[in-house]
CSV table of N, CA, C and O in Angstrom, one decimal:
chain,number,residue,atom,x,y,z
R,1,MET,N,93.3,88.4,107.7
R,1,MET,CA,94.3,89.4,108.2
R,1,MET,C,93.7,90.7,107.9
R,1,MET,O,93.2,91.0,106.8
R,2,SER,N,93.9,91.6,108.8
R,2,SER,CA,93.4,93.0,108.6
R,2,SER,C,94.5,93.9,108.1
R,2,SER,O,95.7,93.7,108.4
R,3,PRO,N,94.1,95.0,107.4
R,3,PRO,CA,95.1,95.9,107.0
R,3,PRO,C,95.9,96.6,108.1
R,3,PRO,O,97.1,96.8,108.0
R,4,SER,N,95.3,96.8,109.3
R,4,SER,CA,96.0,97.4,110.4
R,4,SER,C,97.1,96.5,110.9
R,4,SER,O,98.1,96.9,111.5
R,5,GLU,N,97.0,95.1,110.7
R,5,GLU,CA,98.0,94.2,111.1
R,5,GLU,C,99.3,94.5,110.3
R,5,GLU,O,100.4,94.3,110.9
R,6,PHE,N,99.2,94.9,109.1
R,6,PHE,CA,100.4,95.2,108.3
R,6,PHE,C,101.1,96.4,108.9
R,6,PHE,O,102.3,96.5,109.0
R,7,ILE,N,100.2,97.4,109.3
R,7,ILE,CA,100.8,98.6,109.9
R,7,ILE,C,101.4,98.3,111.3
R,7,ILE,O,102.4,98.9,111.7
R,8,ASP,N,100.8,97.5,112.1
R,8,ASP,CA,101.3,97.1,113.3
R,8,ASP,C,102.7,96.4,113.1
R,8,ASP,O,103.7,96.7,113.9
R,9,ALA,N,102.8,95.6,112.1
R,9,ALA,CA,104.1,95.0,111.8
R,9,ALA,C,105.1,96.1,111.4
R,9,ALA,O,106.3,96.0,111.8
R,10,ALA,N,104.7,97.0,110.6
R,10,ALA,CA,105.5,98.1,110.2
R,10,ALA,C,106.1,98.8,111.4
R,10,ALA,O,107.3,99.2,111.4
R,11,GLU,N,105.3,99.1,112.4
R,11,GLU,CA,105.7,99.8,113.6
R,11,GLU,C,106.8,99.0,114.3
R,11,GLU,O,107.8,99.6,114.8
R,12,LYS,N,106.7,97.7,114.3
R,12,LYS,CA,107.7,96.8,115.0
R,12,LYS,C,109.0,96.9,114.2
R,12,LYS,O,110.1,96.8,114.8
R,13,PHE,N,109.0,97.0,112.9
R,13,PHE,CA,110.2,97.1,112.1
R,13,PHE,C,111.0,98.4,112.3
R,13,PHE,O,112.1,98.5,111.9
R,14,LEU,N,110.3,99.4,112.9
R,14,LEU,CA,111.0,100.7,113.2
R,14,LEU,C,112.1,100.5,114.3
R,14,LEU,O,112.9,101.4,114.4
R,15,SER,N,112.0,99.4,115.0
R,15,SER,CA,113.0,99.2,116.1
R,15,SER,C,114.4,99.2,115.5
R,15,SER,O,114.7,98.7,114.5
R,16,ALA,N,115.3,99.8,116.3
R,16,ALA,CA,116.7,99.9,115.9
R,16,ALA,C,117.4,98.5,115.6
R,16,ALA,O,118.3,98.4,114.8
R,17,GLU,N,116.9,97.5,116.2
R,17,GLU,CA,117.5,96.2,116.1
R,17,GLU,C,117.4,95.7,114.6
R,17,GLU,O,118.1,94.8,114.2
R,18,PHE,N,116.4,96.2,113.8
R,18,PHE,CA,116.3,95.7,112.5
R,18,PHE,C,117.1,96.5,111.5
R,18,PHE,O,117.1,96.2,110.3
R,19,GLY,N,117.7,97.6,111.9
R,19,GLY,CA,118.5,98.5,111.0
R,19,GLY,C,117.8,99.0,109.8
R,19,GLY,O,116.6,99.2,109.8
R,20,GLU,N,118.6,99.2,108.8
R,20,GLU,CA,118.0,99.8,107.5
R,20,GLU,C,117.0,98.9,106.9
R,20,GLU,O,116.0,99.3,106.3
R,21,ALA,N,117.2,97.6,106.9
R,21,ALA,CA,116.3,96.6,106.3
R,21,ALA,C,114.9,96.8,107.0
R,21,ALA,O,113.9,96.7,106.4
R,22,GLY,N,115.0,96.9,108.3
R,22,GLY,CA,113.7,97.1,109.1
R,22,GLY,C,113.0,98.4,108.7
R,22,GLY,O,111.8,98.4,108.6
R,23,ARG,N,113.8,99.5,108.6
R,23,ARG,CA,113.2,100.8,108.2
R,23,ARG,C,112.5,100.7,106.8
R,23,ARG,O,111.4,101.2,106.6
R,24,ARG,N,113.2,100.0,105.9
R,24,ARG,CA,112.7,99.9,104.5
R,24,ARG,C,111.4,99.0,104.6
R,24,ARG,O,110.4,99.2,103.9
R,25,SER,N,111.5,97.9,105.4
R,25,SER,CA,110.3,97.0,105.5
R,25,SER,C,109.2,97.7,106.2
R,25,SER,O,108.0,97.5,105.8
R,26,ALA,N,109.4,98.6,107.1
R,26,ALA,CA,108.4,99.4,107.7
R,26,ALA,C,107.6,100.2,106.7
R,26,ALA,O,106.4,100.3,106.7
R,27,VAL,N,108.4,100.9,105.8
R,27,VAL,CA,107.7,101.7,104.8
R,27,VAL,C,106.8,100.8,103.9
R,27,VAL,O,105.7,101.1,103.6
R,28,SER,N,107.3,99.6,103.5
R,28,SER,CA,106.6,98.7,102.6
R,28,SER,C,105.4,98.2,103.3
R,28,SER,O,104.3,98.2,102.7
R,29,ARG,N,105.5,97.7,104.5
R,29,ARG,CA,104.3,97.2,105.3
R,29,ARG,C,103.3,98.2,105.5
R,29,ARG,O,102.1,98.0,105.5
R,30,ALA,N,103.7,99.4,105.8
R,30,ALA,CA,102.8,100.5,106.1
R,30,ALA,C,102.0,100.8,104.8
R,30,ALA,O,100.8,100.9,104.9
R,31,TYR,N,102.7,100.9,103.7
R,31,TYR,CA,102.0,101.1,102.4
R,31,TYR,C,100.9,100.0,102.2
R,31,TYR,O,99.8,100.3,101.8
R,32,TYR,N,101.4,98.7,102.3
R,32,TYR,CA,100.4,97.7,102.0
R,32,TYR,C,99.2,97.6,103.0
R,32,TYR,O,98.1,97.3,102.6
R,33,GLY,N,99.4,98.0,104.2
R,33,GLY,CA,98.3,98.2,105.1
R,33,GLY,C,97.3,99.2,104.6
R,33,GLY,O,96.1,98.9,104.6
R,34,ALA,N,97.8,100.3,104.2
R,34,ALA,CA,96.9,101.4,103.7
R,34,ALA,C,96.3,100.9,102.3
R,34,ALA,O,95.1,101.1,102.1
R,35,PHE,N,97.1,100.3,101.5
R,35,PHE,CA,96.6,99.8,100.2
R,35,PHE,C,95.4,98.9,100.4
R,35,PHE,O,94.3,99.0,99.8
R,36,HIS,N,95.6,97.9,101.3
R,36,HIS,CA,94.5,96.9,101.5
R,36,HIS,C,93.3,97.5,102.2
R,36,HIS,O,92.1,97.1,101.9
R,37,GLY,N,93.5,98.5,103.1
R,37,GLY,CA,92.4,99.1,103.7
R,37,GLY,C,91.6,99.9,102.7
R,37,GLY,O,90.4,99.9,102.7
R,38,CYS,N,92.3,100.6,101.8
R,38,CYS,CA,91.6,101.3,100.7
R,38,CYS,C,90.8,100.4,99.8
R,38,CYS,O,89.6,100.6,99.4
R,39,SER,N,91.4,99.2,99.5
R,39,SER,CA,90.7,98.2,98.6
R,39,SER,C,89.4,97.7,99.3
R,39,SER,O,88.4,97.6,98.6
R,40,ARG,N,89.5,97.5,100.6
R,40,ARG,CA,88.3,97.0,101.3
R,40,ARG,C,87.2,98.1,101.4
R,40,ARG,O,86.0,97.7,101.5
R,41,CYS,N,87.6,99.3,101.5
R,41,CYS,CA,86.6,100.4,101.7
R,41,CYS,C,85.9,101.0,100.5
R,41,CYS,O,84.9,101.7,100.6
R,42,LEU,N,86.6,100.8,99.3
R,42,LEU,CA,86.0,101.4,98.1
R,42,LEU,C,84.6,100.9,97.8
R,42,LEU,O,84.4,99.7,97.9
R,43,PRO,N,83.7,101.7,97.5
R,43,PRO,CA,82.4,101.2,97.0
R,43,PRO,C,82.6,100.3,95.8
R,43,PRO,O,83.5,100.5,95.0
R,44,VAL,N,81.9,99.2,95.7
R,44,VAL,CA,82.1,98.2,94.7
R,44,VAL,C,82.1,98.8,93.3
R,44,VAL,O,83.0,98.4,92.5
R,45,ASP,N,81.3,99.7,93.0
R,45,ASP,CA,81.2,100.3,91.6
R,45,ASP,C,82.4,101.2,91.3
R,45,ASP,O,82.7,101.5,90.1
R,46,LEU,N,83.3,101.5,92.3
R,46,LEU,CA,84.5,102.3,92.1
R,46,LEU,C,85.7,101.4,92.1
R,46,LEU,O,86.8,102.0,91.7
R,47,LEU,N,85.6,100.2,92.4
R,47,LEU,CA,86.8,99.3,92.4
R,47,LEU,C,87.4,99.2,91.0
R,47,LEU,O,86.6,99.2,90.0
R,48,PRO,N,88.7,99.2,90.8
R,48,PRO,CA,89.3,99.0,89.5
R,48,PRO,C,88.7,97.7,88.9
R,48,PRO,O,88.4,96.7,89.7
R,49,ALA,N,88.6,97.6,87.6
R,49,ALA,CA,88.2,96.4,87.0
R,49,ALA,C,89.0,95.2,87.5
R,49,ALA,O,90.2,95.3,87.8
R,50,ARG,N,88.4,94.0,87.5
R,50,ARG,CA,89.1,92.8,88.0
R,50,ARG,C,90.4,92.6,87.3
R,50,ARG,O,91.4,92.3,88.0
R,51,GLU,N,90.4,92.8,86.0
R,51,GLU,CA,91.7,92.5,85.3
R,51,GLU,C,92.8,93.5,85.8
R,51,GLU,O,93.9,93.2,85.9
R,52,ALA,N,92.4,94.8,86.0
R,52,ALA,CA,93.3,95.8,86.4
R,52,ALA,C,93.9,95.5,87.8
R,52,ALA,O,95.0,96.0,88.1
R,53,ARG,N,93.2,94.8,88.6
R,53,ARG,CA,93.7,94.5,90.0
R,53,ARG,C,94.8,93.5,90.0
R,53,ARG,O,95.5,93.4,91.0
R,54,TYR,N,95.1,92.8,88.9
R,54,TYR,CA,96.2,91.9,88.8
R,54,TYR,C,97.2,92.2,87.8
R,54,TYR,O,98.1,91.4,87.5
R,55,GLU,N,97.2,93.4,87.3
R,55,GLU,CA,98.2,93.9,86.4
R,55,GLU,C,99.2,94.8,87.1
R,55,GLU,O,99.0,95.2,88.2
R,56,ALA,N,100.3,95.1,86.3
R,56,ALA,CA,101.4,95.9,86.9
R,56,ALA,C,100.8,97.3,87.4
R,56,ALA,O,101.4,97.8,88.4
R,57,GLY,N,99.8,97.8,86.8
R,57,GLY,CA,99.3,99.1,87.2
R,57,GLY,C,98.2,99.1,88.3
R,57,GLY,O,97.5,100.1,88.5
R,58,SER,N,98.1,98.0,89.0
R,58,SER,CA,97.0,97.8,89.9
R,58,SER,C,97.1,98.8,91.1
R,58,SER,O,96.0,99.3,91.5
R,59,HIS,N,98.3,99.2,91.5
R,59,HIS,CA,98.4,100.2,92.6
R,59,HIS,C,98.0,101.5,92.1
R,59,HIS,O,97.3,102.3,92.8
R,60,LYS,N,98.4,101.9,90.9
R,60,LYS,CA,98.0,103.2,90.4
R,60,LYS,C,96.5,103.2,90.1
R,60,LYS,O,95.8,104.2,90.3
R,61,ALA,N,95.9,102.1,89.7
R,61,ALA,CA,94.5,102.0,89.5
R,61,ALA,C,93.7,102.2,90.7
R,61,ALA,O,92.6,102.9,90.7
R,62,LEU,N,94.2,101.7,91.9
R,62,LEU,CA,93.5,101.9,93.1
R,62,LEU,C,93.5,103.4,93.5
R,62,LEU,O,92.5,103.9,93.9
R,63,VAL,N,94.7,104.0,93.4
R,63,VAL,CA,94.8,105.4,93.7
R,63,VAL,C,93.8,106.2,92.8
R,63,VAL,O,93.1,107.1,93.2
R,64,GLY,N,93.7,105.8,91.5
R,64,GLY,CA,92.8,106.5,90.6
R,64,GLY,C,91.3,106.3,91.0
R,64,GLY,O,90.5,107.2,90.9
R,65,SER,N,91.0,105.1,91.5
R,65,SER,CA,89.6,104.9,92.0
R,65,SER,C,89.3,105.8,93.2
R,65,SER,O,88.2,106.3,93.3
R,66,LEU,N,90.3,105.9,94.1
R,66,LEU,CA,90.1,106.8,95.3
R,66,LEU,C,89.9,108.2,94.8
R,66,LEU,O,89.1,109.0,95.3
R,67,GLU,N,90.7,108.6,93.8
R,67,GLU,CA,90.6,110.0,93.3
R,67,GLU,C,89.3,110.2,92.7
R,67,GLU,O,88.7,111.3,92.8
R,68,ALA,N,88.8,109.2,91.9
R,68,ALA,CA,87.4,109.3,91.3
R,68,ALA,C,86.4,109.5,92.4
R,68,ALA,O,85.5,110.3,92.2
R,69,TRP,N,86.5,108.8,93.5
R,69,TRP,CA,85.5,108.9,94.6
R,69,TRP,C,85.7,110.4,95.1
R,69,TRP,O,84.7,111.1,95.4
R,70,GLY,N,86.9,110.8,95.3
R,70,GLY,CA,87.2,112.1,95.8
R,70,GLY,C,86.7,113.3,94.9
R,70,GLY,O,86.3,114.3,95.4
R,71,ASN,N,86.6,113.0,93.6
R,71,ASN,CA,86.2,114.0,92.7
R,71,ASN,C,84.7,113.9,92.4
R,71,ASN,O,84.1,114.7,91.6
R,72,SER,N,84.0,112.9,93.0
R,72,SER,CA,82.6,112.7,92.7
R,72,SER,C,81.8,113.6,93.7
R,72,SER,O,82.3,114.4,94.5
R,73,THR,N,80.5,113.5,93.6
R,73,THR,CA,79.6,114.2,94.5
R,73,THR,C,79.1,113.2,95.6
R,73,THR,O,78.2,113.6,96.3
R,74,ARG,N,79.6,112.1,95.7
R,74,ARG,CA,79.2,111.1,96.6
R,74,ARG,C,79.7,111.4,98.0
R,74,ARG,O,80.8,111.9,98.2
R,75,ASP,N,78.9,110.9,99.0
R,75,ASP,CA,79.3,111.1,100.4
R,75,ASP,C,80.6,110.4,100.7
R,75,ASP,O,80.9,109.3,100.1
R,76,GLY,N,81.4,111.0,101.5
R,76,GLY,CA,82.7,110.4,101.8
R,76,GLY,C,83.8,110.9,100.9
R,76,GLY,O,85.0,110.6,101.1
R,77,ARG,N,83.5,111.8,100.0
R,77,ARG,CA,84.4,112.2,98.9
R,77,ARG,C,85.6,113.0,99.5
R,77,ARG,O,86.7,112.8,99.0
R,78,HIS,N,85.4,113.8,100.5
R,78,HIS,CA,86.5,114.6,101.0
R,78,HIS,C,87.6,113.7,101.7
R,78,HIS,O,88.8,113.9,101.5
R,79,SER,N,87.1,112.8,102.5
R,79,SER,CA,88.0,111.8,103.1
R,79,SER,C,88.7,110.9,102.1
R,79,SER,O,89.9,110.7,102.2
R,80,ALA,N,88.0,110.5,101.1
R,80,ALA,CA,88.5,109.7,100.0
R,80,ALA,C,89.6,110.5,99.3
R,80,ALA,O,90.7,109.9,98.9
R,81,GLN,N,89.4,111.7,99.0
R,81,GLN,CA,90.3,112.6,98.3
R,81,GLN,C,91.6,112.7,99.1
R,81,GLN,O,92.7,112.5,98.6
R,82,ARG,N,91.5,112.9,100.4
R,82,ARG,CA,92.7,113.0,101.2
R,82,ARG,C,93.4,111.7,101.3
R,82,ARG,O,94.7,111.6,101.3
R,83,ALA,N,92.7,110.6,101.4
R,83,ALA,CA,93.3,109.3,101.5
R,83,ALA,C,94.0,109.0,100.2
R,83,ALA,O,95.1,108.4,100.2
R,84,ALA,N,93.5,109.4,99.0
R,84,ALA,CA,94.1,109.1,97.7
R,84,ALA,C,95.5,109.8,97.7
R,84,ALA,O,96.5,109.3,97.2
R,85,ARG,N,95.5,111.1,98.1
R,85,ARG,CA,96.8,111.8,98.1
R,85,ARG,C,97.8,111.2,99.0
R,85,ARG,O,99.0,111.0,98.6
R,86,LYS,N,97.4,110.8,100.2
R,86,LYS,CA,98.4,110.1,101.1
R,86,LYS,C,98.8,108.7,100.6
R,86,LYS,O,100.0,108.4,100.7
R,87,LEU,N,97.9,108.0,100.0
R,87,LEU,CA,98.2,106.7,99.5
R,87,LEU,C,99.2,106.8,98.3
R,87,LEU,O,100.2,106.0,98.2
R,88,ALA,N,99.0,107.8,97.5
R,88,ALA,CA,100.0,108.0,96.4
R,88,ALA,C,101.4,108.3,96.9
R,88,ALA,O,102.4,107.8,96.4
R,89,ARG,N,101.5,109.1,98.0
R,89,ARG,CA,102.8,109.4,98.6
R,89,ARG,C,103.4,108.2,99.2
R,89,ARG,O,104.6,107.9,99.1
R,90,LEU,N,102.5,107.4,99.9
R,90,LEU,CA,103.0,106.1,100.5
R,90,LEU,C,103.5,105.2,99.4
R,90,LEU,O,104.5,104.5,99.6
R,91,ARG,N,102.9,105.2,98.3
R,91,ARG,CA,103.3,104.3,97.2
R,91,ARG,C,104.7,104.7,96.7
R,91,ARG,O,105.5,103.8,96.4
R,92,ARG,N,104.9,106.0,96.5
R,92,ARG,CA,106.2,106.5,96.1
R,92,ARG,C,107.3,106.1,97.1
R,92,ARG,O,108.4,105.7,96.8
R,93,ALA,N,106.9,106.2,98.4
R,93,ALA,CA,107.9,105.8,99.5
R,93,ALA,C,108.2,104.4,99.4
R,93,ALA,O,109.3,103.9,99.6
R,94,ARG,N,107.2,103.5,99.2
R,94,ARG,CA,107.4,102.1,99.1
R,94,ARG,C,108.2,101.7,97.9
R,94,ARG,O,109.2,100.9,98.1
R,95,VAL,N,108.0,102.3,96.8
R,95,VAL,CA,108.9,102.0,95.6
R,95,VAL,C,110.3,102.4,95.9
R,95,VAL,O,111.3,101.7,95.7
R,96,ASP,N,110.5,103.6,96.6
R,96,ASP,CA,111.8,104.0,96.9
R,96,ASP,C,112.5,103.0,97.9
R,96,ASP,O,113.6,102.6,97.7
R,97,ALA,N,111.7,102.6,98.9
R,97,ALA,CA,112.3,101.7,99.9
R,97,ALA,C,112.6,100.3,99.4
R,97,ALA,O,113.6,99.7,99.8
R,98,ASP,N,111.8,99.9,98.5
R,98,ASP,CA,112.0,98.5,97.9
R,98,ASP,C,113.0,98.4,96.8
R,98,ASP,O,113.6,97.4,96.6
R,99,TYR,N,113.2,99.5,96.0
R,99,TYR,CA,114.0,99.4,94.8
R,99,TYR,C,115.2,100.3,94.7
R,99,TYR,O,116.1,100.1,93.9
R,100,GLN,N,115.3,101.3,95.5
R,100,GLN,CA,116.4,102.2,95.5
R,100,GLN,C,117.4,101.9,96.6
R,100,GLN,O,117.7,102.7,97.5
R,101,LEU,N,117.9,100.7,96.6
R,101,LEU,CA,118.8,100.2,97.7
R,101,LEU,C,120.1,100.9,97.8
R,101,LEU,O,120.7,100.9,98.9
R,102,ALA,N,120.6,101.4,96.7
R,102,ALA,CA,121.9,102.1,96.7
R,102,ALA,C,121.8,103.5,97.3
R,102,ALA,O,122.8,104.2,97.5
R,103,SER,N,120.6,104.0,97.4
R,103,SER,CA,120.3,105.4,97.9
R,103,SER,C,119.8,105.4,99.3
R,103,SER,O,119.1,104.4,99.7
R,104,ARG,N,120.0,106.5,100.0
R,104,ARG,CA,119.3,106.6,101.3
R,104,ARG,C,117.8,106.8,101.1
R,104,ARG,O,117.4,107.3,100.1
R,105,LEU,N,117.1,106.4,102.1
R,105,LEU,CA,115.7,106.6,102.1
R,105,LEU,C,115.3,108.1,102.0
R,105,LEU,O,115.9,108.9,102.7
R,106,THR,N,114.4,108.4,101.2
R,106,THR,CA,114.0,109.8,101.0
R,106,THR,C,112.7,110.1,101.8
R,106,THR,O,112.3,111.2,101.9
R,107,PHE,N,112.2,109.1,102.5
R,107,PHE,CA,111.0,109.2,103.3
R,107,PHE,C,111.3,108.7,104.7
R,107,PHE,O,112.0,107.7,104.8
R,108,ASP,N,110.7,109.4,105.6
R,108,ASP,CA,110.9,109.0,107.0
R,108,ASP,C,109.9,107.8,107.3
R,108,ASP,O,108.7,107.9,107.2
R,109,PRO,N,110.4,106.6,107.6
R,109,PRO,CA,109.6,105.4,107.9
R,109,PRO,C,108.5,105.7,109.0
R,109,PRO,O,107.4,105.2,108.9
R,110,SER,N,108.9,106.4,110.0
R,110,SER,CA,107.9,106.7,111.1
R,110,SER,C,106.8,107.5,110.6
R,110,SER,O,105.6,107.3,110.9
R,111,ASN,N,107.0,108.5,109.7
R,111,ASN,CA,106.0,109.2,109.1
R,111,ASN,C,105.1,108.4,108.2
R,111,ASN,O,103.9,108.6,108.1
R,112,CYS,N,105.7,107.4,107.5
R,112,CYS,CA,105.0,106.5,106.6
R,112,CYS,C,104.0,105.7,107.5
R,112,CYS,O,102.8,105.5,107.1
R,113,VAL,N,104.4,105.2,108.6
R,113,VAL,CA,103.6,104.4,109.5
R,113,VAL,C,102.4,105.3,110.0
R,113,VAL,O,101.2,104.9,109.9
R,114,ARG,N,102.7,106.5,110.4
R,114,ARG,CA,101.7,107.4,110.8
R,114,ARG,C,100.7,107.7,109.7
R,114,ARG,O,99.5,107.7,109.9
R,115,ASP,N,101.2,108.0,108.5
R,115,ASP,CA,100.4,108.3,107.4
R,115,ASP,C,99.5,107.1,107.0
R,115,ASP,O,98.3,107.3,106.6
R,116,ALA,N,100.0,105.9,107.1
R,116,ALA,CA,99.2,104.7,106.7
R,116,ALA,C,98.1,104.6,107.7
R,116,ALA,O,96.9,104.3,107.3
R,117,ARG,N,98.3,104.8,109.0
R,117,ARG,CA,97.2,104.8,109.9
R,117,ARG,C,96.1,105.9,109.6
R,117,ARG,O,94.9,105.6,109.7
R,118,GLU,N,96.6,107.0,109.2
R,118,GLU,CA,95.7,108.1,108.8
R,118,GLU,C,94.9,107.7,107.6
R,118,GLU,O,93.7,108.0,107.5
R,119,VAL,N,95.5,107.1,106.6
R,119,VAL,CA,94.8,106.6,105.4
R,119,VAL,C,93.7,105.7,105.8
R,119,VAL,O,92.6,105.8,105.3
R,120,LEU,N,94.0,104.7,106.7
R,120,LEU,CA,93.0,103.8,107.1
R,120,LEU,C,91.8,104.5,107.8
R,120,LEU,O,90.6,104.2,107.5
R,121,SER,N,92.1,105.5,108.6
R,121,SER,CA,91.1,106.2,109.3
R,121,SER,C,90.2,107.0,108.3
R,121,SER,O,89.0,107.0,108.4
R,122,LEU,N,90.9,107.7,107.4
R,122,LEU,CA,90.2,108.5,106.4
R,122,LEU,C,89.3,107.6,105.5
R,122,LEU,O,88.1,108.0,105.3
R,123,VAL,N,89.8,106.5,105.0
R,123,VAL,CA,89.0,105.7,104.1
R,123,VAL,C,87.9,105.0,104.8
R,123,VAL,O,86.8,104.8,104.3
R,124,GLU,N,88.1,104.6,106.1
R,124,GLU,CA,87.0,104.0,106.9
R,124,GLU,C,85.9,105.1,107.1
R,124,GLU,O,84.7,104.8,107.1
R,125,ASN,N,86.3,106.3,107.4
R,125,ASN,CA,85.4,107.4,107.6
R,125,ASN,C,84.6,107.6,106.3
R,125,ASN,O,83.4,107.8,106.3
R,126,ALA,N,85.3,107.7,105.2
R,126,ALA,CA,84.6,107.9,103.9
R,126,ALA,C,83.6,106.8,103.7
R,126,ALA,O,82.5,107.1,103.2
R,127,ARG,N,83.9,105.6,104.0
R,127,ARG,CA,83.0,104.5,103.8
R,127,ARG,C,81.8,104.6,104.7
R,127,ARG,O,80.6,104.3,104.3
R,128,ARG,N,82.0,105.0,105.9
R,128,ARG,CA,80.9,105.1,106.9
R,128,ARG,C,79.9,106.2,106.3
R,128,ARG,O,78.7,106.0,106.4
R,129,LEU,N,80.5,107.3,105.9
R,129,LEU,CA,79.6,108.4,105.3
R,129,LEU,C,78.9,107.9,104.1
R,129,LEU,O,77.7,108.2,103.9
R,130,PHE,N,79.6,107.2,103.2
R,130,PHE,CA,78.9,106.6,102.0
R,130,PHE,C,77.8,105.7,102.4
R,130,PHE,O,76.7,105.8,101.8
R,131,ASP,N,78.1,104.7,103.3
R,131,ASP,CA,77.0,103.8,103.7
R,131,ASP,C,75.8,104.5,104.3
R,131,ASP,O,74.7,104.1,104.1
R,132,LYS,N,76.1,105.5,105.2
R,132,LYS,CA,75.0,106.2,105.8
R,132,LYS,C,74.1,106.9,104.8
R,132,LYS,O,72.9,106.8,104.9
R,133,ALA,N,74.7,107.5,103.8
R,133,ALA,CA,73.9,108.1,102.7
R,133,ALA,C,73.2,107.1,101.9
R,133,ALA,O,72.0,107.3,101.6
R,134,GLU,N,73.8,105.9,101.7
R,134,GLU,CA,73.1,104.9,100.9
R,134,GLU,C,71.9,104.3,101.7
R,134,GLU,O,70.9,104.0,101.1
R,135,ASP,N,72.0,104.3,103.0
R,135,ASP,CA,70.9,103.7,103.8
R,135,ASP,C,69.7,104.7,103.8
R,135,ASP,O,68.6,104.2,104.1
R,136,THR,N,69.9,105.9,103.6
R,136,THR,CA,68.8,106.9,103.6
R,136,THR,C,68.1,107.0,102.3
R,136,THR,O,67.1,107.7,102.2
R,137,VAL,N,68.7,106.4,101.2
R,137,VAL,CA,68.1,106.5,99.9
R,137,VAL,C,67.0,105.5,99.7
R,137,VAL,O,66.9,104.5,100.2
Protein backbone atom coordinates (compact mmCIF):
# COMPACT_ATOMS: atom_id res chain seq x y z
CA MET A 1 0.00 0.00 0.00
CA SER A 2 1.33 3.43 -0.84
CA PRO A 3 1.14 6.51 1.38
CA SER A 4 -0.87 8.33 -1.29
CA GLU A 5 -3.61 5.69 -0.98
CA PHE A 6 -4.22 6.88 2.58
CA ILE A 7 -4.62 10.41 1.27
CA ASP A 8 -6.94 9.24 -1.51
CA ALA A 9 -9.11 7.59 1.16
CA ALA A 10 -9.00 10.80 3.20
CA GLU A 11 -10.34 12.72 0.23
CA LYS A 12 -13.26 10.31 -0.09
CA PHE A 13 -14.12 10.79 3.59
CA LEU A 14 -14.63 14.51 2.93
CA SER A 15 -17.93 13.69 1.26
CA ALA A 16 -20.95 15.02 3.15
CA GLU A 17 -22.42 11.52 3.33
CA PHE A 18 -19.87 10.56 6.01
CA GLY A 19 -20.65 13.54 8.27
CA GLU A 20 -18.40 14.48 11.15
CA ALA A 21 -16.97 10.97 11.49
CA GLY A 22 -15.85 11.20 7.88
CA ARG A 23 -14.29 14.62 8.39
CA ARG A 24 -12.37 13.35 11.42
CA SER A 25 -11.35 10.21 9.55
CA ALA A 26 -10.14 12.36 6.65
CA VAL A 27 -7.80 14.23 8.99
CA SER A 28 -6.47 10.98 10.42
CA ARG A 29 -5.97 9.24 7.06
CA ALA A 30 -4.31 12.34 5.60
CA TYR A 31 -1.86 12.44 8.49
CA TYR A 32 -1.01 8.76 8.19
CA GLY A 33 -0.41 9.11 4.46
CA ALA A 34 2.05 11.91 5.13
CA PHE A 35 3.61 10.02 8.06
CA HIS A 36 4.27 6.87 6.02
CA GLY A 37 5.55 8.90 3.06
CA CYS A 38 8.06 10.63 5.32
CA SER A 39 9.10 7.30 6.85
CA ARG A 40 9.79 5.91 3.38
CA CYS A 41 11.79 8.89 2.19
CA LEU A 42 14.09 9.55 5.13
CA PRO A 43 17.70 8.57 4.53
CA VAL A 44 18.42 5.38 6.49
CA ASP A 45 20.90 7.02 8.83
CA LEU A 46 18.28 9.60 9.84
CA LEU A 47 15.49 7.15 10.64
CA PRO A 48 14.57 7.01 14.33
CA ALA A 49 16.12 4.05 16.13
CA ARG A 50 14.18 0.83 15.60
CA GLU A 51 13.02 0.82 19.23
CA ALA A 52 11.74 4.41 18.92
CA ARG A 53 9.61 3.47 15.91
CA TYR A 54 7.42 1.25 18.09
CA GLU A 55 7.12 3.40 21.19
CA ALA A 56 4.54 6.03 22.12
CA GLY A 57 6.83 8.83 20.88
CA SER A 58 7.36 7.32 17.44
CA HIS A 59 5.46 10.07 15.67
CA LYS A 60 7.39 12.80 17.45
CA ALA A 61 10.63 10.93 16.69
CA LEU A 62 9.84 10.94 12.97
CA VAL A 63 9.20 14.69 13.01
CA GLY A 64 12.49 15.08 14.88
CA SER A 65 14.32 13.08 12.22
CA LEU A 66 12.84 15.27 9.48
CA GLU A 67 13.87 18.36 11.44
CA ALA A 68 17.39 16.97 11.79
CA TRP A 69 17.56 16.53 8.02
CA GLY A 70 16.21 20.05 7.60
CA ASN A 71 18.85 21.44 9.96
CA SER A 72 21.70 19.56 8.30
CA THR A 73 23.84 20.59 5.36
CA ARG A 74 22.61 17.62 3.32
CA ASP A 75 20.84 18.00 0.01
CA GLY A 76 17.07 18.07 0.26
CA ARG A 77 17.22 19.87 3.60
CA HIS A 78 14.95 22.77 2.62
CA SER A 79 12.15 20.49 1.46
CA ALA A 80 12.66 18.24 4.50
CA GLN A 81 12.41 21.24 6.81
CA ARG A 82 9.11 22.36 5.26
CA ALA A 83 7.79 18.79 5.36
CA ALA A 84 8.68 18.53 9.07
CA ARG A 85 6.70 21.67 9.93
CA LYS A 86 3.67 20.53 7.97
CA LEU A 87 3.82 16.99 9.37
CA ALA A 88 3.94 18.38 12.92
CA ARG A 89 0.79 20.45 12.20
CA LEU A 90 -0.93 17.43 10.66
CA ARG A 91 -0.03 15.39 13.76
CA ARG A 92 -1.70 17.97 16.01
CA ALA A 93 -4.76 17.93 13.75
CA ARG A 94 -4.89 14.12 13.86
CA VAL A 95 -4.72 14.07 17.66
CA ASP A 96 -7.48 16.67 17.80
CA ALA A 97 -9.65 14.72 15.34
CA ASP A 98 -9.11 11.37 17.04
CA TYR A 99 -9.29 12.34 20.71
CA GLN A 100 -11.21 15.60 21.16
CA LEU A 101 -14.62 14.21 20.26
CA ALA A 102 -16.54 16.58 22.52
CA SER A 103 -15.07 19.60 20.73
CA ARG A 104 -15.47 20.91 17.23
CA LEU A 105 -12.58 20.27 14.88
CA THR A 106 -10.04 23.05 15.05
CA PHE A 107 -8.47 22.08 11.71
CA ASP A 108 -10.11 22.12 8.30
CA PRO A 109 -10.08 18.52 6.98
CA SER A 110 -9.80 19.72 3.36
CA ASN A 111 -6.69 21.69 4.26
CA CYS A 112 -5.27 18.64 6.01
CA VAL A 113 -5.70 16.55 2.87
CA ARG A 114 -4.06 19.27 0.78
CA ASP A 115 -1.21 19.60 3.28
CA ALA A 116 -0.65 15.83 3.36
CA ARG A 117 -0.27 15.79 -0.42
CA GLU A 118 2.19 18.67 -0.13
CA VAL A 119 4.19 16.82 2.54
CA LEU A 120 4.48 13.83 0.21
CA SER A 121 5.64 16.05 -2.61
CA LEU A 122 8.16 17.86 -0.39
CA VAL A 123 9.66 14.74 1.12
CA GLU A 124 9.84 12.95 -2.25
CA ASN A 125 11.62 16.00 -3.69
CA ALA A 126 13.98 16.06 -0.72
CA ARG A 127 14.83 12.42 -1.27
CA ARG A 128 15.42 12.94 -5.01
CA LEU A 129 17.85 15.76 -4.24
CA PHE A 130 19.55 13.67 -1.57
CA ASP A 131 19.92 10.65 -3.89
CA LYS A 132 21.20 12.83 -6.74
CA ALA A 133 23.90 14.28 -4.48
CA GLU A 134 24.82 10.82 -3.19
CA ASP A 135 25.19 9.53 -6.78
CA THR A 136 27.76 12.22 -7.57
CA VAL A 137 29.92 11.41 -4.52
